[in-house]
Coordinates of C-alpha atoms in Angstrom, one line a residue:
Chain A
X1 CA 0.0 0.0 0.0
X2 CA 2.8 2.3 0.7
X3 CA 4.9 1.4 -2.0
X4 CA 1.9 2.3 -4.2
X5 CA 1.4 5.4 -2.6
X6 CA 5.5 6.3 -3.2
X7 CA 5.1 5.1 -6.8
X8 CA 2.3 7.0 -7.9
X9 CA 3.6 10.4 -6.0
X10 CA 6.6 10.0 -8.1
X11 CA 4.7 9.5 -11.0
X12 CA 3.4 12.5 -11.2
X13 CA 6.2 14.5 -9.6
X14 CA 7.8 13.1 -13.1
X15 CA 5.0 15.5 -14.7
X16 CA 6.1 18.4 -12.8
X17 CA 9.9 17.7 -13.8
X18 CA 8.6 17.6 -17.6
X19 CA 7.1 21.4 -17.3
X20 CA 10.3 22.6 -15.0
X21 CA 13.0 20.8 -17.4
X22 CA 11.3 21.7 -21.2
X23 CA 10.0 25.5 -19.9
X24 CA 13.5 26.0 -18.4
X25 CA 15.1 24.8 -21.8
X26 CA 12.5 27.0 -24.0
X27 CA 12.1 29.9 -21.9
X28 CA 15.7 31.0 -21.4
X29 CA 16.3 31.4 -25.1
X30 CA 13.1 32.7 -25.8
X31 CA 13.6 35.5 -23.1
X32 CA 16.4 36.8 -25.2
X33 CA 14.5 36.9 -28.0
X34 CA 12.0 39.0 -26.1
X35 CA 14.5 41.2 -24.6
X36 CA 15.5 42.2 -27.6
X37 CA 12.3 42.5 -28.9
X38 CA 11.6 45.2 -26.1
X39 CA 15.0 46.8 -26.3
X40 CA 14.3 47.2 -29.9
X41 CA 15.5 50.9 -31.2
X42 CA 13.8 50.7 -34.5
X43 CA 11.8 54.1 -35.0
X44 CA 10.4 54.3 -38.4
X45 CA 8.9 57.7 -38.2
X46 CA 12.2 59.1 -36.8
X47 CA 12.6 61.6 -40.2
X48 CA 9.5 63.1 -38.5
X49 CA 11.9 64.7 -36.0
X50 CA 14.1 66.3 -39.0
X51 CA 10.6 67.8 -40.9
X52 CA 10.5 71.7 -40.9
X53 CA 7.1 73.0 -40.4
X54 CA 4.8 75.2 -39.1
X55 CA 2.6 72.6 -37.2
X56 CA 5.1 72.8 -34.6
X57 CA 4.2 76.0 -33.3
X58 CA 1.0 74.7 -32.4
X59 CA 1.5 73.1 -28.8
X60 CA -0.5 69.7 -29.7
X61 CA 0.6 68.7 -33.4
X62 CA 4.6 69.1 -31.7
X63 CA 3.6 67.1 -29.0
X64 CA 1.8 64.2 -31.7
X65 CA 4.7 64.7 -34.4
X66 CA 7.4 64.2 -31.2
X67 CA 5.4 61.5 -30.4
X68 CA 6.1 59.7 -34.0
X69 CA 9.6 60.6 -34.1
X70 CA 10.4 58.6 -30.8
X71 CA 8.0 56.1 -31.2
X72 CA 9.3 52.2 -31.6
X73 CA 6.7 49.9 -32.5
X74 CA 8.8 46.8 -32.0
X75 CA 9.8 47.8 -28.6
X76 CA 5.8 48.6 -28.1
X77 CA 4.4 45.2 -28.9
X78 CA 6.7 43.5 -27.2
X79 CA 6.6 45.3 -23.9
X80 CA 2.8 45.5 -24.4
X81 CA 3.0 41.6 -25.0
X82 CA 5.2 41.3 -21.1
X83 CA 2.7 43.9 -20.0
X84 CA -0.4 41.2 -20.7
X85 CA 1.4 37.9 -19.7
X86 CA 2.7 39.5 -16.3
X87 CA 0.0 41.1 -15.5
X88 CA -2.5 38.2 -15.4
X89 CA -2.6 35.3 -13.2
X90 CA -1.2 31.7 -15.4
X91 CA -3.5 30.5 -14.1
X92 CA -6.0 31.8 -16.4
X93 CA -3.4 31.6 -19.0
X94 CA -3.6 27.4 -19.2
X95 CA -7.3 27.9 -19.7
X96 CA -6.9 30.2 -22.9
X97 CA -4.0 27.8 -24.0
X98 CA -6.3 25.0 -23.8
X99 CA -9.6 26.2 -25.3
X100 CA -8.7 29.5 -27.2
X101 CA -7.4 27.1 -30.0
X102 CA -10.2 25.4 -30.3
X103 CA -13.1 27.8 -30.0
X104 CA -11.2 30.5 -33.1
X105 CA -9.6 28.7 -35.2
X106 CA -11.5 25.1 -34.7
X107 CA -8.1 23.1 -33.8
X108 CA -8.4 22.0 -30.4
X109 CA -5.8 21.0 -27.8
X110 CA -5.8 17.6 -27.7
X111 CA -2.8 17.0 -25.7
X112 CA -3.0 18.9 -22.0
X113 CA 0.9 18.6 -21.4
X114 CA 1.2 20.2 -24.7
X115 CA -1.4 23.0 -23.7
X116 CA 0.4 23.9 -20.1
X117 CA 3.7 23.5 -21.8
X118 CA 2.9 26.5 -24.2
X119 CA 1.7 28.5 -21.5
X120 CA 4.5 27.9 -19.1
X121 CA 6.7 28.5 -21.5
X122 CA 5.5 31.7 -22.9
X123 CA 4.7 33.4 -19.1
X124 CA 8.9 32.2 -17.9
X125 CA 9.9 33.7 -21.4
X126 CA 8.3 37.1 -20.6
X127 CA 9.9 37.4 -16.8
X128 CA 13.1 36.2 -17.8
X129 CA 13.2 38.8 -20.3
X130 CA 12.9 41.3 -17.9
X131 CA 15.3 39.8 -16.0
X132 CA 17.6 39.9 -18.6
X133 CA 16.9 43.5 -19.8
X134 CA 18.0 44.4 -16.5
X135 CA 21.2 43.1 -16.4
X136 CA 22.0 44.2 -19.7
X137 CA 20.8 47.6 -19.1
X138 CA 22.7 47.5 -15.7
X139 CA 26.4 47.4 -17.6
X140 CA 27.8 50.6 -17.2
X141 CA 27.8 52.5 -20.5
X142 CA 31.8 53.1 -19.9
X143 CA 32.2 49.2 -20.8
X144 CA 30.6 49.9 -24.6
X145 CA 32.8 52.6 -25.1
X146 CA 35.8 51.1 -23.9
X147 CA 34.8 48.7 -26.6
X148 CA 34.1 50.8 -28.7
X149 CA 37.4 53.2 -28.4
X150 CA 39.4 49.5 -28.9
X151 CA 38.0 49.4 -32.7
X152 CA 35.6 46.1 -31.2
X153 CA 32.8 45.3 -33.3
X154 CA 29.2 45.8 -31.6
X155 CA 29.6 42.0 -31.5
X156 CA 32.6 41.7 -30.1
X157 CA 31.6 43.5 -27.5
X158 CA 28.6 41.9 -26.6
X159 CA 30.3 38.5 -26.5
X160 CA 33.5 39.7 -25.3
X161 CA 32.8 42.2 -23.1
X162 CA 28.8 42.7 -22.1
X163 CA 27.7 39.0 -22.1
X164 CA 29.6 37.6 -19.2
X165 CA 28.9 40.3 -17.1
X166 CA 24.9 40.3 -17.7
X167 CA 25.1 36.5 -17.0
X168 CA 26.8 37.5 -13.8
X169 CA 24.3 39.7 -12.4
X170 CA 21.3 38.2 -13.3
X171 CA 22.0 34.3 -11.8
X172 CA 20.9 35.9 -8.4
X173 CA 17.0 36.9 -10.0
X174 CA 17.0 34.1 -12.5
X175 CA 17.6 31.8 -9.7
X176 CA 14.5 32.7 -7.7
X177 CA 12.9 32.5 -10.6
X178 CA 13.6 29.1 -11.6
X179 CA 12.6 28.1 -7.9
X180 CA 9.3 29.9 -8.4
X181 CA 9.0 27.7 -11.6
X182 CA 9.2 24.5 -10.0
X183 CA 6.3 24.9 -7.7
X184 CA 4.4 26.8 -10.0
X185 CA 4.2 23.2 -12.2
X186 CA 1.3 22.2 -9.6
X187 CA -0.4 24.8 -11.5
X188 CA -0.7 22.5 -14.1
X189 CA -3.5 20.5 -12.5
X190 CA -5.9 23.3 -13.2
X191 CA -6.4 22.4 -17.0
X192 CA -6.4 18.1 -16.3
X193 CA -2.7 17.4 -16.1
X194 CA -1.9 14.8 -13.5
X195 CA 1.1 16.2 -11.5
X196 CA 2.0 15.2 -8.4
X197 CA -0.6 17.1 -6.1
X198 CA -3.5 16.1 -8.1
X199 CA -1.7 12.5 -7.8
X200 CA -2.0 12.7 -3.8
X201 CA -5.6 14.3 -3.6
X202 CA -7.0 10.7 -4.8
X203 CA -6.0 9.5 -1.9
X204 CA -7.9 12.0 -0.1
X205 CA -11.0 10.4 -1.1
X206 CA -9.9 6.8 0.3
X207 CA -9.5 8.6 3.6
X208 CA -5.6 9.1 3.3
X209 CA -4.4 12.8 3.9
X210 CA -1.0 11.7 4.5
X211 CA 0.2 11.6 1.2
X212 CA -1.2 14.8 -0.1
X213 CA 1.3 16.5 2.5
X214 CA 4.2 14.7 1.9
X215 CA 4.1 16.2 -1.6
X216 CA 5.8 19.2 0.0
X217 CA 8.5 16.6 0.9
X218 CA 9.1 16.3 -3.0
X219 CA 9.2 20.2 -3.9
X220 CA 11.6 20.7 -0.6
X221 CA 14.1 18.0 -1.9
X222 CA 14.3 18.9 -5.6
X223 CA 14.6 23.1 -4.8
X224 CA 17.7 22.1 -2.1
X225 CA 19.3 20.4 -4.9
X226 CA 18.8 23.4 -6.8
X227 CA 19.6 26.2 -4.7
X228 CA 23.1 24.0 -4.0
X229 CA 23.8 23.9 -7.7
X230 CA 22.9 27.8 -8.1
X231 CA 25.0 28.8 -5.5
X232 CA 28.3 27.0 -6.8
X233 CA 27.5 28.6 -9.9
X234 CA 27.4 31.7 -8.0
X235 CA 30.8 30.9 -6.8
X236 CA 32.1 29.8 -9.8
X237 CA 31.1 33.6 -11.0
X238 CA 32.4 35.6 -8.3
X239 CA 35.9 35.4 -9.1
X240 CA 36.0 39.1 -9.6
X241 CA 33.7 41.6 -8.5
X242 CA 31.6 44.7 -10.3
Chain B
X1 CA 52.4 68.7 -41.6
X2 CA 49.8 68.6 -39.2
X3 CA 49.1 64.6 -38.2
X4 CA 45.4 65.7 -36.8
X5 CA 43.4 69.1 -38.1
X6 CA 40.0 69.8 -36.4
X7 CA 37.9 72.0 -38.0
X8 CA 34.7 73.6 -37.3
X9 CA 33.4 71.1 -34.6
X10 CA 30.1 72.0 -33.5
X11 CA 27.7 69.8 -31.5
X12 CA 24.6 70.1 -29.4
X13 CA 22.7 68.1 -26.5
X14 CA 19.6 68.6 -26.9
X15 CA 19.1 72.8 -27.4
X16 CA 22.4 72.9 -25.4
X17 CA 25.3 74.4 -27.9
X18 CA 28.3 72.6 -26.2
X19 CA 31.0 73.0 -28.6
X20 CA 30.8 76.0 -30.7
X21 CA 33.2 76.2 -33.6
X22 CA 36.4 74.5 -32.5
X23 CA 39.4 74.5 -34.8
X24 CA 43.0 73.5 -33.8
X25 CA 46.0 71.6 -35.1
X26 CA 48.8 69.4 -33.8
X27 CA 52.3 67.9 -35.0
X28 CA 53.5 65.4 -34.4
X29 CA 54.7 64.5 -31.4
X30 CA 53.0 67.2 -29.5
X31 CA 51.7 67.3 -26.3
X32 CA 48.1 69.5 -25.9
X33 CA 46.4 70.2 -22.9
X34 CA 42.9 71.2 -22.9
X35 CA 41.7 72.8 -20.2
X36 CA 38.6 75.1 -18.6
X37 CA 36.0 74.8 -16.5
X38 CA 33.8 71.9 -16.0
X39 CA 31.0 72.4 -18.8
X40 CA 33.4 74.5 -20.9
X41 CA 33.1 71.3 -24.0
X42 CA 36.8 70.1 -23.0
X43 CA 35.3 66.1 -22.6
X44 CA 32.9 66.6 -25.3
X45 CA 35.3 67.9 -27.9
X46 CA 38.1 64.6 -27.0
X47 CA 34.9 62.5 -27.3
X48 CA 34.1 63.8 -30.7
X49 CA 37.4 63.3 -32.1
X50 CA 37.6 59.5 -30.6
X51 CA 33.8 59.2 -32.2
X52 CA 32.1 58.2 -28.8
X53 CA 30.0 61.8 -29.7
X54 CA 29.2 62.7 -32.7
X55 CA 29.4 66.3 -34.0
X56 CA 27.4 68.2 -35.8
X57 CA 29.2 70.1 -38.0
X58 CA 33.1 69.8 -39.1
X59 CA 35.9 67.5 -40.1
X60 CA 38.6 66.1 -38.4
X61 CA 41.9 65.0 -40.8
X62 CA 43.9 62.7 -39.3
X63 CA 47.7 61.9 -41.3
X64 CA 46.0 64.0 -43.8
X65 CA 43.2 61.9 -44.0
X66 CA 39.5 62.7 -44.1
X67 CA 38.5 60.8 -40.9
X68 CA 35.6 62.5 -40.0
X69 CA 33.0 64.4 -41.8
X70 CA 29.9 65.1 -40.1
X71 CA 27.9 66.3 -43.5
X72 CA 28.9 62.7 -44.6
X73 CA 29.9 60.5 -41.4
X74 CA 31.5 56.9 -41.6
X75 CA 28.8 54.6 -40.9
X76 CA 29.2 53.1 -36.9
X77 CA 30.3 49.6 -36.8
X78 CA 32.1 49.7 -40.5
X79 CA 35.2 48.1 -40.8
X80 CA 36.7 51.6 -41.7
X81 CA 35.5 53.2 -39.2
X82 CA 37.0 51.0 -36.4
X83 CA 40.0 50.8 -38.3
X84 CA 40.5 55.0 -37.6
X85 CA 38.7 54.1 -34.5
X86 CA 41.8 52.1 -33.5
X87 CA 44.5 55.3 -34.5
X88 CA 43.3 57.1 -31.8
X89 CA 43.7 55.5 -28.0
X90 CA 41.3 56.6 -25.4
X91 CA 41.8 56.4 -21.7
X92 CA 38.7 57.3 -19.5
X93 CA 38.3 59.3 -16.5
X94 CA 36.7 56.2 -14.9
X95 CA 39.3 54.1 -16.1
X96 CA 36.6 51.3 -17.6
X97 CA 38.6 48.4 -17.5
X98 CA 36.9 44.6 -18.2
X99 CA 36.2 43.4 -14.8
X100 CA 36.5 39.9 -15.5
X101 CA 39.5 40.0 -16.9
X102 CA 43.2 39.7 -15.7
X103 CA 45.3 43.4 -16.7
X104 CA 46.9 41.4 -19.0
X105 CA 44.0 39.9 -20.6
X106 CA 42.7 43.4 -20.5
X107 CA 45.7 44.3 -22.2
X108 CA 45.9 41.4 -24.6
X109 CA 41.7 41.7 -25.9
X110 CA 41.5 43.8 -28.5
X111 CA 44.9 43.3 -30.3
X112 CA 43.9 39.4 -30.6
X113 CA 40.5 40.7 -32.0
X114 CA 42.0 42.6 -34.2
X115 CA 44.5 40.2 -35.0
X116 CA 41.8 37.6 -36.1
X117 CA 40.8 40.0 -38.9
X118 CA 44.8 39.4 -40.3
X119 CA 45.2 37.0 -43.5
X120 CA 47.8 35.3 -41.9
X121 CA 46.4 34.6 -38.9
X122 CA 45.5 31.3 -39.3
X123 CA 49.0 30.1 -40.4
X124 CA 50.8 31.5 -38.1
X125 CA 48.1 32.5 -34.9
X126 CA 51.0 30.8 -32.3
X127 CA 53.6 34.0 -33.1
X128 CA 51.3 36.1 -33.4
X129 CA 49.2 35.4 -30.3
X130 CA 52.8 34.9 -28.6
X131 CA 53.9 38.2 -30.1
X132 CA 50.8 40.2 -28.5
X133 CA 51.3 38.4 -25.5
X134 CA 55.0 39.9 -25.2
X135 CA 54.2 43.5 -26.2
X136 CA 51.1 43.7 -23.8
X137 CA 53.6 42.4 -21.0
X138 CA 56.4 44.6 -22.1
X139 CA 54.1 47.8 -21.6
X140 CA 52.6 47.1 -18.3
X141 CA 56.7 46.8 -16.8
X142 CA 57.1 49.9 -18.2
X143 CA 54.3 50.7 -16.3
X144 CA 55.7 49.3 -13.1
X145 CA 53.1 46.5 -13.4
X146 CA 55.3 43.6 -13.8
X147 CA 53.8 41.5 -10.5
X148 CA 50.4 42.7 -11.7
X149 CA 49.7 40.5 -14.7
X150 CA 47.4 38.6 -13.4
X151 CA 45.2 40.5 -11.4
X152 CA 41.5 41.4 -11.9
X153 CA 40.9 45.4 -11.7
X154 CA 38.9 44.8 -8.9
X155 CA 42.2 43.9 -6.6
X156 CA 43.7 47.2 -8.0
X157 CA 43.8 50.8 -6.7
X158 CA 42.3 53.0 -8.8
X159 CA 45.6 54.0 -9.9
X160 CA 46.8 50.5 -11.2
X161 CA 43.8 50.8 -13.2
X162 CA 44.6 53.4 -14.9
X163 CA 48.0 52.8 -15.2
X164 CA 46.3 49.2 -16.8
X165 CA 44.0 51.3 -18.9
X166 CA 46.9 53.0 -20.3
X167 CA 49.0 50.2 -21.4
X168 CA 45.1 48.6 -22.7
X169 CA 44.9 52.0 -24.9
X170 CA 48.7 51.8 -26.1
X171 CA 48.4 48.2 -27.3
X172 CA 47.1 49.1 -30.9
X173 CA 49.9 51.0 -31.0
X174 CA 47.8 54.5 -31.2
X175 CA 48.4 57.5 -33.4
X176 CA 47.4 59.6 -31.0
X177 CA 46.4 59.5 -27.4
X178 CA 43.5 61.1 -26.2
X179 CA 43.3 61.3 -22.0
X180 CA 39.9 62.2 -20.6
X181 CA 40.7 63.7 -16.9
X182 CA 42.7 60.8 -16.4
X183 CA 43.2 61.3 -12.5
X184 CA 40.2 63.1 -11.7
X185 CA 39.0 59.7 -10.2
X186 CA 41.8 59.2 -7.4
X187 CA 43.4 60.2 -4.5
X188 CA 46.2 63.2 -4.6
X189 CA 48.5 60.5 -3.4
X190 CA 48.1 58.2 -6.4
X191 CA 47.7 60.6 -9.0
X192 CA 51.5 61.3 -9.2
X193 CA 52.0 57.7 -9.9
X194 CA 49.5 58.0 -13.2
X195 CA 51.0 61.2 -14.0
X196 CA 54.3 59.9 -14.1
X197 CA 53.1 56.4 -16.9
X198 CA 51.8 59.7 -19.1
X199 CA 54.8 61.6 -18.6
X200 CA 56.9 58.4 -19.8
X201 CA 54.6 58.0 -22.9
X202 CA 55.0 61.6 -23.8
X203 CA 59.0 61.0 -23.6
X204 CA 58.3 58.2 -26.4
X205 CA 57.0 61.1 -28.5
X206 CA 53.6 60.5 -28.5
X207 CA 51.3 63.0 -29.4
X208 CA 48.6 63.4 -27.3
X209 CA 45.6 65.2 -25.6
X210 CA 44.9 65.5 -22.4
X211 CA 42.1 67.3 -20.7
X212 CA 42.9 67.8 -17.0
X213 CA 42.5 69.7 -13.8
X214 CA 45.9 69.2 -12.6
X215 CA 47.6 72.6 -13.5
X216 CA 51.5 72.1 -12.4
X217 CA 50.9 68.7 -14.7
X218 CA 49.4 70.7 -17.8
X219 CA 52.1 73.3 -17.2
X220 CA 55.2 70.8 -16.6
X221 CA 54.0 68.7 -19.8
X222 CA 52.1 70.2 -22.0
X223 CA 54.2 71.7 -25.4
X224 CA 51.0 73.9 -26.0
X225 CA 48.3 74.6 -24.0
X226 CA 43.8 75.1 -25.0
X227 CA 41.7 77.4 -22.5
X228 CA 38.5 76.8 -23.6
X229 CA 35.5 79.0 -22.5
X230 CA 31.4 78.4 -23.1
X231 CA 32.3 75.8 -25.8
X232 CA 35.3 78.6 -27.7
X233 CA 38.7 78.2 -27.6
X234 CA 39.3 81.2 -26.1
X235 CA 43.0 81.1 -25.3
X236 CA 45.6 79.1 -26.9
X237 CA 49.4 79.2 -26.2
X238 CA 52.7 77.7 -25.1
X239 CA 52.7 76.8 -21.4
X240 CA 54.3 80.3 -20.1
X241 CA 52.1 82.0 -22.5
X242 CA 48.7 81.2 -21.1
X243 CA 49.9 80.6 -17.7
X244 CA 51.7 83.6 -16.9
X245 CA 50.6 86.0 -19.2
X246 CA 47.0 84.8 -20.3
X247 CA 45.2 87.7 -22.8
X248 CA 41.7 87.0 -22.2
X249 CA 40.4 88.1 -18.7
X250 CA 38.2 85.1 -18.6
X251 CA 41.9 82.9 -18.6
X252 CA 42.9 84.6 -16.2
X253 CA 40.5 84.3 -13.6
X254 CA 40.8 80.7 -14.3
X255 CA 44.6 80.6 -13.9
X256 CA 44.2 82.9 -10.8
X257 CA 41.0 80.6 -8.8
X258 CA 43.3 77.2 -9.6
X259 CA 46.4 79.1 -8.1
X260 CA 44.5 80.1 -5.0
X261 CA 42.9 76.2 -4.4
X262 CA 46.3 75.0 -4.6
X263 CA 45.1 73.1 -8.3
X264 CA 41.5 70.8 -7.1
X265 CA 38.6 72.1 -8.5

């Protein structure tokens, strides 16, 4: 009986370990992508700014035609984008990824994994690019011109001079992140997947309470095993300091 | 002739005219220092001949080459532009060294960059790394950083860093050096020590620039000397000219406040 109990709690821990491992391998990247997205300098209407005419002498056509000059639609959708996926619970994001798909465009989520995958995967992307646009917009501007002054190609210095650094100061946030991610998994159960607290709340119904606590037991171990791994790597990175 | 010719610099921040017209010359060879009170232009016109700023108006001829135009600027990031990039060496008021690397490697980075770019590189990377290794080492003894090789700039004073910074800015072999307050970050104490690496590399016969607050330094060094004034040059003269018998009345009420704070601003 207790054996079973054991097996099936770490049958669906394994579910939780599937969201924690595959968002962690998805999001990291895909934060960059998004970082850059929102760092984005692109401003189309920027020859606005070098137009001579009389408009601007009335107060509100400067303010609209300053308005265009400066304004960056790349870095707009994509912080407007972070803006929506922060700012509501993911909770109510595994519902959209589930049925949205099949109620617009007819193709419906057959697979729930698949369905809280997506959603993990897209709400980590959008923290850890803020994460990440912090730290890169954290590096003094000294160390691009340094580059710079060296004759360094903008690449150059990212990789040779930028990148290291950013990865330095953001282990600390990106680490309580990825512990946040592991017990956000649970989540999970919401839309149908069987993870390990939805594993332990049939028991409930046999009488057994037991089991459904000692789920904590599970979450406790694997986060210790992370937070020892996190901090060598903060060692490892704090052979110099700045 | 000349080896650099500014002409007609003018740049803005904003609706702010910092630099107003600058022209000047230099052999070379010589040493120019630039100085004035802070918000006078003096950082913002070395910035704009290194390229960190870009001017409005003028040119800048450098060997008597065009290297700057600002009705038709080199694009940012082209290969020609980083090669004149790399003519000029730049050394920062706050030193801006590569915290996680050794002095050496700080030394070492972009001469092996740039090295890569070589069509020989490939056949014979082992000299040439080896090579690049030497030289870097070679400038920070002269700098009296022999034991300092492999230290981060984080176990340095700020002097050592800028002695470090130096050498890092000498190491593709400049035309000219450009020196942005180079002690204004340290202590009195140290800034004789950084003053003296500067002094050594004008010995060499380097021409260079230096904007700086440290008057007996300017005076001591300096083959010619820049006042400048609200984004002018408003005096310009040999050492003994401007400082003991400075024509414009603005001058010398600078000279005369500096002289009176024994030299701190």
């Amino acid at each position: 009986m207790n054996m079973q109990i054991v097996k099936t709690l770490f049958e669906g821990f394994g579910e939780n370990l599937i969201l924690f491992i595959v968002t962690i391998i998805a999001a990291v990247p895909l934060g960059f992508v998004i970082t850059f997205g929102s760092m984005s300098k692109w401003a189309p209407f920027k020859f606005v700014a070098r137009i001579e005419t009389n408009l601007r002498n009335n107060r509100f056509w400067a303010e609209v035609l300053d308005f265009l000059a400066d304004f960056r639609p790349i870095s707009f959708v994509t912080r407007v984008f972070v803006w929506i996926i922060r700012g509501t619970p993911l909770m109510l994001q595994l519902f959209v990824v589930l049925y949205v798909p099949g109620l617009l465009l007819g193709i419906p989520m057959r697979n729930r994994m698949t369905a809280a995958l997506i959603a993990f995967i897209i709400n980590y992307a959008a923290y850890f690019s803020e994460i990440y646009r912090g730290g890169i917009e954290s590096i003094p501007k000294g160390q691009y011109e340094a580059g710079q002054v060296l004759g360094m190609t903008k690449t150059q210095v990212l990789f040779k001079v930028v990148l290291f650094q950013v990865v330095k100061r953001i282990v600390p946030p990106m680490g309580n992140e990825i512990i946040t991610l592991v017990k956000d998994t649970s989540l999970a159960r919401v839309i149908g997947v069987a993870e390990i607290i939805m594993s332990a709340e049939r028991f409930t119904k046999q009488g057994l309470i037991g089991p459904l606590f000692s789920t904590g037991l599970y979450f406790l171990a694997f986060n210790g095993i992370l937070t020892i791994l996190l901090s060598k790597l903060e060692k490892k990175l704090d052979y110099y300091k700045g | 002739m000349a080896i650099l010719e500014v002409k007609g610099i003018y740049k803005k921040f904003g609706t702010t005219e910092v630099l107003k017209g600058i022209d000047f010359s230099m052999e070379e060879g010589e040493v120019l220092s630039i100085i004035g009170s802070s918000g006078s232009g003096k950082t913002t016109l070395l910035r704009s001949i290194s390229f960190l700023e870009t001017a409005d108006k003028g040119t800048i001829t450098l060997d008597g080459e065009l290297v700057f135009d600002a009705a038709n600027p080199l694009k940012r990031n082209s290969t020609k532009q980083r090669e004149i990039q790399s003519k000029f060496g730049f050394v920062f008021q706050s030193f801006n060294l590569f915290p996680q690397y050794t002095a050496l490697e700080n030394v070492m980075l972009a001469p092996r960059l740039a090295a890569k770019e070589r069509e020989d590189y490939k056949k014979n990377k082992k000299e040439i790394m080896a090579e690049i290794e030497n030289d870097a080492k070679e400038l920070l003894d002269r700098a009296g950083l022999s034991d300092k090789y492999h230290n981060y700039p984080c176990e340095l004073s700020g002097g050592q860093q800028q002695r470090v910074a130096i050498c890092r800015a000498l190491a593709l072999k400049p035309k000219i050096m450009l020196f942005d307050e180079p002690t204004s970050a340290l202590d009195p104490e140290i800034t004789n020590e950084v003053l003296k690496v500067i002094k050594s590399v004008a010995d060499l016969g380097m021409t260079m620039i230096i904007v700086t607050h440290e008057m007996n330094f300017a005076k001591n060094i300096s083959d010619r000397i820049i006042f400048m004034d609200k984004g002018i040059i408003a005096e310009e003269g040999t050492a003994q000219e401007v400082f003991e018998n400075p024509k414009n009345p603005r001058t010398r009420e600078f000279i005369t406040s500096f002289s009176q704070t024994g030299g701190k601003e």
